[in-house]
Coordinates of C-alpha atoms in Angstrom, one line a residue:
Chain A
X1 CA -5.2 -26.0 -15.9
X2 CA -3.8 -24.5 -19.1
X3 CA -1.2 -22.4 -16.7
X4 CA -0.1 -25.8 -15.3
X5 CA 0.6 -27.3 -18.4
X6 CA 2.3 -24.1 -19.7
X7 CA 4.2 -24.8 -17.0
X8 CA 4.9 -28.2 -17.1
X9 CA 5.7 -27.6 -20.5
X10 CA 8.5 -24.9 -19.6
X11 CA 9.9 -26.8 -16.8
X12 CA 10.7 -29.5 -19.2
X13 CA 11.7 -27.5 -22.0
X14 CA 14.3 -26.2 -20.0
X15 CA 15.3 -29.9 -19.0
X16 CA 16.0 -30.9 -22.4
X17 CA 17.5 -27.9 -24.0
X18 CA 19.9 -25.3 -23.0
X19 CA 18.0 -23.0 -21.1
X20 CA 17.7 -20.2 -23.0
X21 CA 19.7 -17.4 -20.3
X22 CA 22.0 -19.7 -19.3
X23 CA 25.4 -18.0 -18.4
X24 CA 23.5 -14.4 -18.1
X25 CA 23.0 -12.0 -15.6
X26 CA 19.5 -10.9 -15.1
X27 CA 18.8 -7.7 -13.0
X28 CA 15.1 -7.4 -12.0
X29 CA 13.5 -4.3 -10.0
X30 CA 10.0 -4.9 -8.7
X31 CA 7.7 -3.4 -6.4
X32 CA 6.6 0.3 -5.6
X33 CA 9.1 2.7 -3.2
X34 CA 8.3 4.3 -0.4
X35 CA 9.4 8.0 -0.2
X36 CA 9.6 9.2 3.5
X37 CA 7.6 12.3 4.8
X38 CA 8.7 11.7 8.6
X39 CA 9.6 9.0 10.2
X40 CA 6.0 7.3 10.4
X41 CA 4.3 8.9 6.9
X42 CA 5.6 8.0 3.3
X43 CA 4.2 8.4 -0.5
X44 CA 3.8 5.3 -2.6
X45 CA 1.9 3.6 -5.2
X46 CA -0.3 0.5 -5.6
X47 CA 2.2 -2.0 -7.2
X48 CA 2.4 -5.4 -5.6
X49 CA 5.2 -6.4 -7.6
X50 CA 3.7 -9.4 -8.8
X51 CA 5.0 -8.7 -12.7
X52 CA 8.3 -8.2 -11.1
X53 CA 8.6 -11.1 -8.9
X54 CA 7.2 -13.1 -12.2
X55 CA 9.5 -11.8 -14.8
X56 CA 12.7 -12.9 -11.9
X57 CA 11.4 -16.1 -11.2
X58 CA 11.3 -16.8 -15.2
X59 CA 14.9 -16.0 -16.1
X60 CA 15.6 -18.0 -13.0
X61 CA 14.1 -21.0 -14.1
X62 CA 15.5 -20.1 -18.0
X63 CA 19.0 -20.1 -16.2
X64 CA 20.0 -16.7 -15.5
X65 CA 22.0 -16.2 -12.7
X66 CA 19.2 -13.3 -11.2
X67 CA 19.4 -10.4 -8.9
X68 CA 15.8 -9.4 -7.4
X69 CA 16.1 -5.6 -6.3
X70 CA 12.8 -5.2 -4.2
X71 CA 10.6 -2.6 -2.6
X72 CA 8.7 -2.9 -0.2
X73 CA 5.9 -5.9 -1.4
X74 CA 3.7 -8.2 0.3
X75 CA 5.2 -11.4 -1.6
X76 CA 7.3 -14.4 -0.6
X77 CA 11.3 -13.9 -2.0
X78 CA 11.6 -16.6 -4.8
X79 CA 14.0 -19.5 -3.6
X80 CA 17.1 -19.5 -5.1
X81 CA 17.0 -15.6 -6.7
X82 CA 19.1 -13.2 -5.1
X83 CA 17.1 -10.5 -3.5
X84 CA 17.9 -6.6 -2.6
X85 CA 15.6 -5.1 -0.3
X86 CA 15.3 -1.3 -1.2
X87 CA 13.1 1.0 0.0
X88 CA 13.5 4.5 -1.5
X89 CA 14.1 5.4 -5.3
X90 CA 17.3 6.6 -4.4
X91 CA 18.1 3.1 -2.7
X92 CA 16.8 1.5 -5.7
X93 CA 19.4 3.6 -8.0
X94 CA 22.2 2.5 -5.8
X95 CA 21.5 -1.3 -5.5
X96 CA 20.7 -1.4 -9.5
X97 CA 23.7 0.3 -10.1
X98 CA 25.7 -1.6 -7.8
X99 CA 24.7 -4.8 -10.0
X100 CA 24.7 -3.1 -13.3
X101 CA 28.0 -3.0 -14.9
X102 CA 28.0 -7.3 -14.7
X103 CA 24.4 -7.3 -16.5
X104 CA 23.6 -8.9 -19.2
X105 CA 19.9 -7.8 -18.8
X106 CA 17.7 -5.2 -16.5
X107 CA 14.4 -5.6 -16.4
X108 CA 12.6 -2.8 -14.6
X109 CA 9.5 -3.7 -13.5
X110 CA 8.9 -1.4 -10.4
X111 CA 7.0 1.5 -10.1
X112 CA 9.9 4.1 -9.0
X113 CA 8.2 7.0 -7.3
X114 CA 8.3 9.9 -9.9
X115 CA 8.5 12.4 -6.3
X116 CA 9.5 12.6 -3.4
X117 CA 9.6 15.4 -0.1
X118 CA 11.8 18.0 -0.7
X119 CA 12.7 17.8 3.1
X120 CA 12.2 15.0 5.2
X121 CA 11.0 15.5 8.8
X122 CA 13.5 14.4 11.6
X123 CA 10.5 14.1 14.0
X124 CA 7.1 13.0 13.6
X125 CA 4.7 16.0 12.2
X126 CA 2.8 17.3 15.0
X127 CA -1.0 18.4 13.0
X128 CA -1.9 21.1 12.6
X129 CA -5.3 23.0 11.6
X130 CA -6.6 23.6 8.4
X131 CA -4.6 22.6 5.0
X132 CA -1.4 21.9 4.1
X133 CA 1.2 21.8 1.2
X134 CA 3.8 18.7 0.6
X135 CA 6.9 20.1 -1.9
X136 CA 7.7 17.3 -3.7
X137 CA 11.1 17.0 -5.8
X138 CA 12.0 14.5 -8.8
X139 CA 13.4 11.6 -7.8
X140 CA 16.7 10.1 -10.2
X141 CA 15.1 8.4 -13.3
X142 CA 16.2 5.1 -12.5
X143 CA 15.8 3.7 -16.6
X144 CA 17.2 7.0 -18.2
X145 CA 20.7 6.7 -16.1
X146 CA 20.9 2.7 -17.0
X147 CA 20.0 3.7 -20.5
X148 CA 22.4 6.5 -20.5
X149 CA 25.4 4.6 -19.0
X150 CA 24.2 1.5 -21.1
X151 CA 27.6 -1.2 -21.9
X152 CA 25.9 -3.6 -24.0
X153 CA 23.5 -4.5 -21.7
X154 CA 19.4 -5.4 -23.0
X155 CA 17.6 -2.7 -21.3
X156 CA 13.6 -3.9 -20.5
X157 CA 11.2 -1.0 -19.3
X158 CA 7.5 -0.9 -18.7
X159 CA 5.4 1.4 -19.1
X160 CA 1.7 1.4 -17.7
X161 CA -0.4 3.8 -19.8
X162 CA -4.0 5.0 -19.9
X163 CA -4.3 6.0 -23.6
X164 CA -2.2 6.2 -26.7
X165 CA -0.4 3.4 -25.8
X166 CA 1.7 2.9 -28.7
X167 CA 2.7 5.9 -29.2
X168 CA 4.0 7.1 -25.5
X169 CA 5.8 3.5 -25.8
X170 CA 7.5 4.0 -28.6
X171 CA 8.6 7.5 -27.4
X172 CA 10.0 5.9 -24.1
X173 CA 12.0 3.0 -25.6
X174 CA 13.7 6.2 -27.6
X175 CA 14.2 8.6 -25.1
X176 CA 15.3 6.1 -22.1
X177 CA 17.1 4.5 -24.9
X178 CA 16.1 1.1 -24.1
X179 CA 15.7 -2.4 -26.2
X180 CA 12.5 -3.5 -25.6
X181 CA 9.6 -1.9 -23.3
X182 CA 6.3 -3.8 -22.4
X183 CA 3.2 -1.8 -21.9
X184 CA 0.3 -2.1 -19.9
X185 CA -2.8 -0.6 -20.9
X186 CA -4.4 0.2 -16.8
X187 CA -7.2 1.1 -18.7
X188 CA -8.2 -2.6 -19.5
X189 CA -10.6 -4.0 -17.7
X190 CA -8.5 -6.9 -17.0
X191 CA -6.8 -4.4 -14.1
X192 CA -2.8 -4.5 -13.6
X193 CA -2.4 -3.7 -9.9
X194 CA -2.6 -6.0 -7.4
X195 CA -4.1 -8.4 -9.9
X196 CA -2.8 -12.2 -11.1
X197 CA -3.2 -11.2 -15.0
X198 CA -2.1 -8.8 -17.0
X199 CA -2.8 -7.7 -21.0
X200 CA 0.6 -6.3 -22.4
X201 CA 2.0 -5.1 -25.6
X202 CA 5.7 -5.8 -26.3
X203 CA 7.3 -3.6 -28.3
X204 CA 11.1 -4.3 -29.2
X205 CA 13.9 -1.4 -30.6
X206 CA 14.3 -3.9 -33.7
X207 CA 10.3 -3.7 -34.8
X208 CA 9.0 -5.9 -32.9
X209 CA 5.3 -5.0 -31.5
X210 CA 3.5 -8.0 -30.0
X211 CA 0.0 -7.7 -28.0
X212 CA -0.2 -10.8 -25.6
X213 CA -3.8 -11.9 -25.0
X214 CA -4.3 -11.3 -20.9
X215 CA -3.0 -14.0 -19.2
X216 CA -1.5 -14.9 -15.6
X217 CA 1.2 -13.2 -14.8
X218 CA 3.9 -15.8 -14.4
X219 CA 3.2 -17.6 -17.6
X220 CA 3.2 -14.1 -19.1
X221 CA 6.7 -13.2 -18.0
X222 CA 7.7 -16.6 -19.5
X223 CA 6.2 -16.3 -22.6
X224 CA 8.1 -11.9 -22.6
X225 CA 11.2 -13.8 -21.9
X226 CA 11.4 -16.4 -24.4
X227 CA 9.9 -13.9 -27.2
X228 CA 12.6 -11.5 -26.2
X229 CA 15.7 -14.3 -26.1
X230 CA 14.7 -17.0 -27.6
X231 CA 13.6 -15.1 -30.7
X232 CA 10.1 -16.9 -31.0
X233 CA 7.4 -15.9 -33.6
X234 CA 4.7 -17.8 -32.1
X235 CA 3.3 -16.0 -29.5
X236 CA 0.6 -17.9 -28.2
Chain B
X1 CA 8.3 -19.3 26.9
X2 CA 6.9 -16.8 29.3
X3 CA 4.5 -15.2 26.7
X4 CA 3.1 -18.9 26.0
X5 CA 2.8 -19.4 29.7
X6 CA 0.9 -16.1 30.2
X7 CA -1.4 -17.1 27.2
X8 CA -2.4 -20.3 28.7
X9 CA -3.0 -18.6 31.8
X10 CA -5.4 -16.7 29.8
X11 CA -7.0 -19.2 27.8
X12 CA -7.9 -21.2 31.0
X13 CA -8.8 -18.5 32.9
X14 CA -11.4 -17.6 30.3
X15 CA -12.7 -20.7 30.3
X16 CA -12.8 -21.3 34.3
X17 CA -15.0 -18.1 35.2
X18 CA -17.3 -15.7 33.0
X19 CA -15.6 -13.9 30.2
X20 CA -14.7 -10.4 31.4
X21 CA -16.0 -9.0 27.8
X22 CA -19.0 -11.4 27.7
X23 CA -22.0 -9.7 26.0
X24 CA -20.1 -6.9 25.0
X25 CA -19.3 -5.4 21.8
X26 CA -16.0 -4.1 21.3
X27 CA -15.3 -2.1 17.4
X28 CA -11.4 -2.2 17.1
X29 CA -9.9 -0.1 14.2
X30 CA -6.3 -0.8 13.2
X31 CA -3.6 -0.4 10.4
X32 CA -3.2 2.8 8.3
X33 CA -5.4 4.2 6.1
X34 CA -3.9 5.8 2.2
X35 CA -5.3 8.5 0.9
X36 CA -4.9 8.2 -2.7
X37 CA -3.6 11.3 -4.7
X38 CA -4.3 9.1 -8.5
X39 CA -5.2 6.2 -9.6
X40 CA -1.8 4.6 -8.7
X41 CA -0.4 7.1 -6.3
X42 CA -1.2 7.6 -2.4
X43 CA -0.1 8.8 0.9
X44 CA 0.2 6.4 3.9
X45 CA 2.3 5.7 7.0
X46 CA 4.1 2.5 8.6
X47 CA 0.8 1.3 10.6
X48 CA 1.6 -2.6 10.6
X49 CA -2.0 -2.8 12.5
X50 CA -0.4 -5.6 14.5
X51 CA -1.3 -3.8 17.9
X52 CA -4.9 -3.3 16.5
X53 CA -5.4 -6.9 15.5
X54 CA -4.0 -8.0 19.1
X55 CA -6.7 -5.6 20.9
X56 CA -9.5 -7.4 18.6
X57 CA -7.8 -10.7 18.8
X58 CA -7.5 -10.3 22.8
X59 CA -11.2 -8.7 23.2
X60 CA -12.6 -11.8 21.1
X61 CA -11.2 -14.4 23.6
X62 CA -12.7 -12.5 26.4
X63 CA -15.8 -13.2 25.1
X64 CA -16.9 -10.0 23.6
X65 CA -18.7 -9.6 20.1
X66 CA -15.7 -7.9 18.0
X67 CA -15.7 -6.4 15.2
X68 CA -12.3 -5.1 13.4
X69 CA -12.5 -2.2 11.3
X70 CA -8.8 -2.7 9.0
X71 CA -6.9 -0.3 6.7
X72 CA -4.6 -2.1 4.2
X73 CA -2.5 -4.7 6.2
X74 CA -0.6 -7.5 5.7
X75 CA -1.9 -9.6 8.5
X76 CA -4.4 -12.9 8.5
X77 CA -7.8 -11.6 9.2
X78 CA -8.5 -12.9 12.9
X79 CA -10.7 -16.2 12.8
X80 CA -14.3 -15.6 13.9
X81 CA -13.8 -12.1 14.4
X82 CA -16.3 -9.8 11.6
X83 CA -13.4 -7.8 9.9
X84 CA -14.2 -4.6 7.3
X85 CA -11.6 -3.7 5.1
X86 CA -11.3 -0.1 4.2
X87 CA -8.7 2.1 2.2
X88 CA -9.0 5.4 3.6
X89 CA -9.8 7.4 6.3
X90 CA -13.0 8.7 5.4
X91 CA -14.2 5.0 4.5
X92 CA -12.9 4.8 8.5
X93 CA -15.1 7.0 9.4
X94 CA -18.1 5.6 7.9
X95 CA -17.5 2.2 9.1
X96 CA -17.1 3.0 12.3
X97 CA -20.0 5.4 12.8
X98 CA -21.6 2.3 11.4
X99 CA -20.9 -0.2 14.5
X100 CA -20.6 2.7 17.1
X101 CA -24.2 3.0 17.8
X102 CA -24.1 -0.3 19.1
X103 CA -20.6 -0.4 20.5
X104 CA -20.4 -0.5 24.1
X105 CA -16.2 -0.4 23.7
X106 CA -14.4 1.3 20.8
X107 CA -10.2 1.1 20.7
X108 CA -8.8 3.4 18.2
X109 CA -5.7 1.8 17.0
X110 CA -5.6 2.8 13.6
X111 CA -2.5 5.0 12.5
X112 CA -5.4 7.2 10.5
X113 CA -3.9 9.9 7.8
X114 CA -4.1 13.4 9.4
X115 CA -4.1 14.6 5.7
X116 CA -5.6 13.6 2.2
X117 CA -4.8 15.3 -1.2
X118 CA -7.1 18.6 -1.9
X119 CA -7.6 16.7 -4.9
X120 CA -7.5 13.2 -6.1
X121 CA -6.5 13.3 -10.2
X122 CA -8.7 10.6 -12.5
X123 CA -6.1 10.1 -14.3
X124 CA -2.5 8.8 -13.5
X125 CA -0.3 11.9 -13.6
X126 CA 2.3 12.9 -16.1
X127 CA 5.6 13.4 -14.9
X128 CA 6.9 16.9 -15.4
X129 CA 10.5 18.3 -15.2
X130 CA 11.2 20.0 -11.8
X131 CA 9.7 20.3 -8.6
X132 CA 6.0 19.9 -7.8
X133 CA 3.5 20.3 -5.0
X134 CA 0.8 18.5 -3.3
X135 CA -1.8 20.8 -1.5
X136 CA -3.5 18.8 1.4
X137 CA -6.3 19.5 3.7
X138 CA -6.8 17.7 7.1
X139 CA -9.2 14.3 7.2
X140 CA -12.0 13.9 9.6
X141 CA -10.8 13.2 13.1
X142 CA -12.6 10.1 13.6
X143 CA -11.9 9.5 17.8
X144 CA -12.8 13.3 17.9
X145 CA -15.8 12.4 16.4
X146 CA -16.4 9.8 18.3
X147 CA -16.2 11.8 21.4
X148 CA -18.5 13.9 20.7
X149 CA -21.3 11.5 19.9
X150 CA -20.2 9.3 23.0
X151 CA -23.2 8.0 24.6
X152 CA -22.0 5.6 26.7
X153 CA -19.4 3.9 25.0
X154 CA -15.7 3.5 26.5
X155 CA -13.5 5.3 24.1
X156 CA -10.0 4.3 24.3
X157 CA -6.7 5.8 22.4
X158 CA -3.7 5.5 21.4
X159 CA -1.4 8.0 21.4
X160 CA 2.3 7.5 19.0
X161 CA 5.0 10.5 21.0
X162 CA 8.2 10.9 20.5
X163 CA 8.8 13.8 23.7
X164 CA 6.9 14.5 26.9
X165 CA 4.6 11.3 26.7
X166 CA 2.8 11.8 29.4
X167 CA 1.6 15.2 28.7
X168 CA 0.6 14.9 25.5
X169 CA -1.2 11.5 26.0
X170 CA -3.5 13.4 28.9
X171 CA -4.1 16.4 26.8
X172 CA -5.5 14.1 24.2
X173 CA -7.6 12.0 26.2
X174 CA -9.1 15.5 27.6
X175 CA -9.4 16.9 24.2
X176 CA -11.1 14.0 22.6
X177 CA -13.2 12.9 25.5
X178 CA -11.4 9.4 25.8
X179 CA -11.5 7.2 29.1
X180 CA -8.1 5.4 28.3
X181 CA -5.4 6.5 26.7
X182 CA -2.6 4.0 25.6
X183 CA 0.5 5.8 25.1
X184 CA 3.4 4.5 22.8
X185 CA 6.7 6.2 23.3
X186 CA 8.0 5.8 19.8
X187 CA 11.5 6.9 20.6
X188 CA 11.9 3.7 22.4
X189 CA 14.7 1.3 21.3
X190 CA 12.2 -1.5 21.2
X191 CA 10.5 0.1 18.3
X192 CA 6.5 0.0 17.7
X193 CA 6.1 0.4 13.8
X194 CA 5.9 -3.3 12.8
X195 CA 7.4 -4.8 16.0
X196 CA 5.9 -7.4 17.7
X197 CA 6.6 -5.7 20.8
X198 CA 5.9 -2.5 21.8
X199 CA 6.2 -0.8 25.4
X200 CA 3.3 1.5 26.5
X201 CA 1.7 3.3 29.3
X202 CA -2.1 3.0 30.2
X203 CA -3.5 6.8 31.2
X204 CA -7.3 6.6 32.4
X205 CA -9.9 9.6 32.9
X206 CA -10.3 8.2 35.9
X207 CA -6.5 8.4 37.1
X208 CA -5.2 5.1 36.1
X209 CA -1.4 5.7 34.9
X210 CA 0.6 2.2 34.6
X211 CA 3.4 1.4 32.4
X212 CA 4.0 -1.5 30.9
X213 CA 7.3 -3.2 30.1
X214 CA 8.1 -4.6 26.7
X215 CA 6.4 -7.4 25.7
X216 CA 5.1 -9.4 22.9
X217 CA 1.6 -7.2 21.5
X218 CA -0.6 -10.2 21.8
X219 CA 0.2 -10.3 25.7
X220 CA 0.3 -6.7 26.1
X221 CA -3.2 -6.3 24.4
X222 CA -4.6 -9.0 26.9
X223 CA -3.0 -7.2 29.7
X224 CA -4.6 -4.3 29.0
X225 CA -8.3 -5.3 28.6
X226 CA -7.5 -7.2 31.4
X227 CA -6.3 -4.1 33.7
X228 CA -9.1 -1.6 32.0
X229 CA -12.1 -4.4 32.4
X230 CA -10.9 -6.4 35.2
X231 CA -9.8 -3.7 37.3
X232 CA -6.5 -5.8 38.1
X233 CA -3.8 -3.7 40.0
X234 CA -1.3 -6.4 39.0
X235 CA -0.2 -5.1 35.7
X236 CA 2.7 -7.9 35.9

């Protein structure tokens, strides 16, 4: 009930003013990748790419022109948003940087695969008994290249953490050199995978740190978005 | 056109003479399994358990008591069909074990993870700098299992090859005490990961060895229930 009047209350905001992004280019990743083993078996992770799909749909309807770049989720592609389907980290790299140099924003909300198989089988692994061993190699750090080849662009990470949140948030925005980073405690017991809601902590290059209570996710990307561009103190 | 055709044909025909499955109870497992290596990470495969919920869909409307045992899917859980949702492959395991007892038919269609992580980490993993390694040891072998505590039951397989089909689908219905086999070749340009088609050959203990041409996996599942249970030699 509260969501829909949020949401009423958006929709009509962005009647009656400029919306806020209008004349931007926002890039969004979302989703987990798949990193083949062989042609049938693949490594992944538990993101549904709900936050991503959210945070797209939001600078849609704040009137960005937006690019949705996509693993593999279970959701329905918003209407009217631009959408890559990627698979791999490495596909992911390509089709972010293939949008990157007419950003105005990247938001990277997926959860890039940190490894993948060193060598991927041609032919589907026959078993075998007993145990095994996987070599894994790092894939390309998607945020550190965009933040290293950065052009002016406002660079958005996230960062999902399990303790000393602040602190290996703060060290991220430096290192990846980015603008603003939201973090995710997956400690809470409010859950982050998978689920509608989400508690986050936004914390900005400038100073800003702002803990948003947990909330539904697409009310919470709109609220991210229009702290982050529309330079609102009131965070409720 | 023809696919609606042959499931009217079915529909009436189940209603105009007894059920061939009628008073039986047939445990269907389907979809992949993941094995998780951390709280957000895991291992899967590209199981779409479409086949799998065919067989169950197929073995409810000839009458049998079904029960669908389901890895992680993306498909509408059958109507009036008792589905169990599991993760991995020892949750599987347990819920099959669970139902077989009682089973008089159990169809293995589940794309089941040969191998889990020697270890599953509590906490979400650190990236490091470099290359890594994930040590694996084999999963329980649930149809194997189930072969060895047949009493009864009609076991049936399915068997994913990419080269000499036929051999390899007989040596594992020997091996794992099966009485049908159903043998994907998944070289074929029709494709069988997430397809709605899929072309297969039937092998039986008993002899049986028909192939079946592409078609849609709703009708192919009724085909075969219908050629294992009905003892059809039309397998048009």
């Amino acid at each position: 009930r509260i969501t829909e009047l949020a949401e009423q209350h958006f929709r009509e905001g962005s009647r009656s003013e400029t919306p806020l992004l209008a004349g931007k280019k926002v890039v969004v990743t979302a989703g987990p990748t798949r990193e083949r083993i062989d042609p049938v078996r693949y490594l992944s992770n538990f993101s549904s790419g709900k936050m991503g799909y959210a945070m797209a749909e939001a600078a849609s309807r704040l009137g960005a022109e937006t690019v949705l770049v996509s693993g593999p989720v279970g959701l329905q592609v918003p209407k009217g948003i631009r959408t890559v389907q990627v698979e791999s980290a490495a596909e992911m790299l390509d089709a972010v940087l293939a949008e990157y140099g007419t950003a105005d924003v990247v938001i990277k909300a997926a959860a890039v695969a940190d490894y993948r198989p060193k060598t991927v089988q041609s032919g589907k692994m026959k078993k075998q008994e007993g145990d095994s061993v996987l070599e894994l190699e790092r894939t390309a750090d998607i945020l550190k290249t965009l933040g290293e080849q950065k052009d002016g662009q406002c660079l958005i990470g996230f960062a999902a953490e399990t303790d000393r949140v602040a602190e290996y948030a703060r060290g991220k925005l430096e290192r990846k050199n980015l603008d603003y980073i939201i973090a995710n405690d997956v400690t809470a017991p409010t859950g982050v995978f998978g689920s509608d809601t989400n508690v986050v902590t936004l914390f900005g290059r400038d100073g800003t740190e702002v803990t948003f209570p947990a909330t539904e996710k697409k009310a919470l990307a709109m609220k991210l978005l229009r702290r982050i561009f529309g330079g609102e103190q009131d965070d409720r």
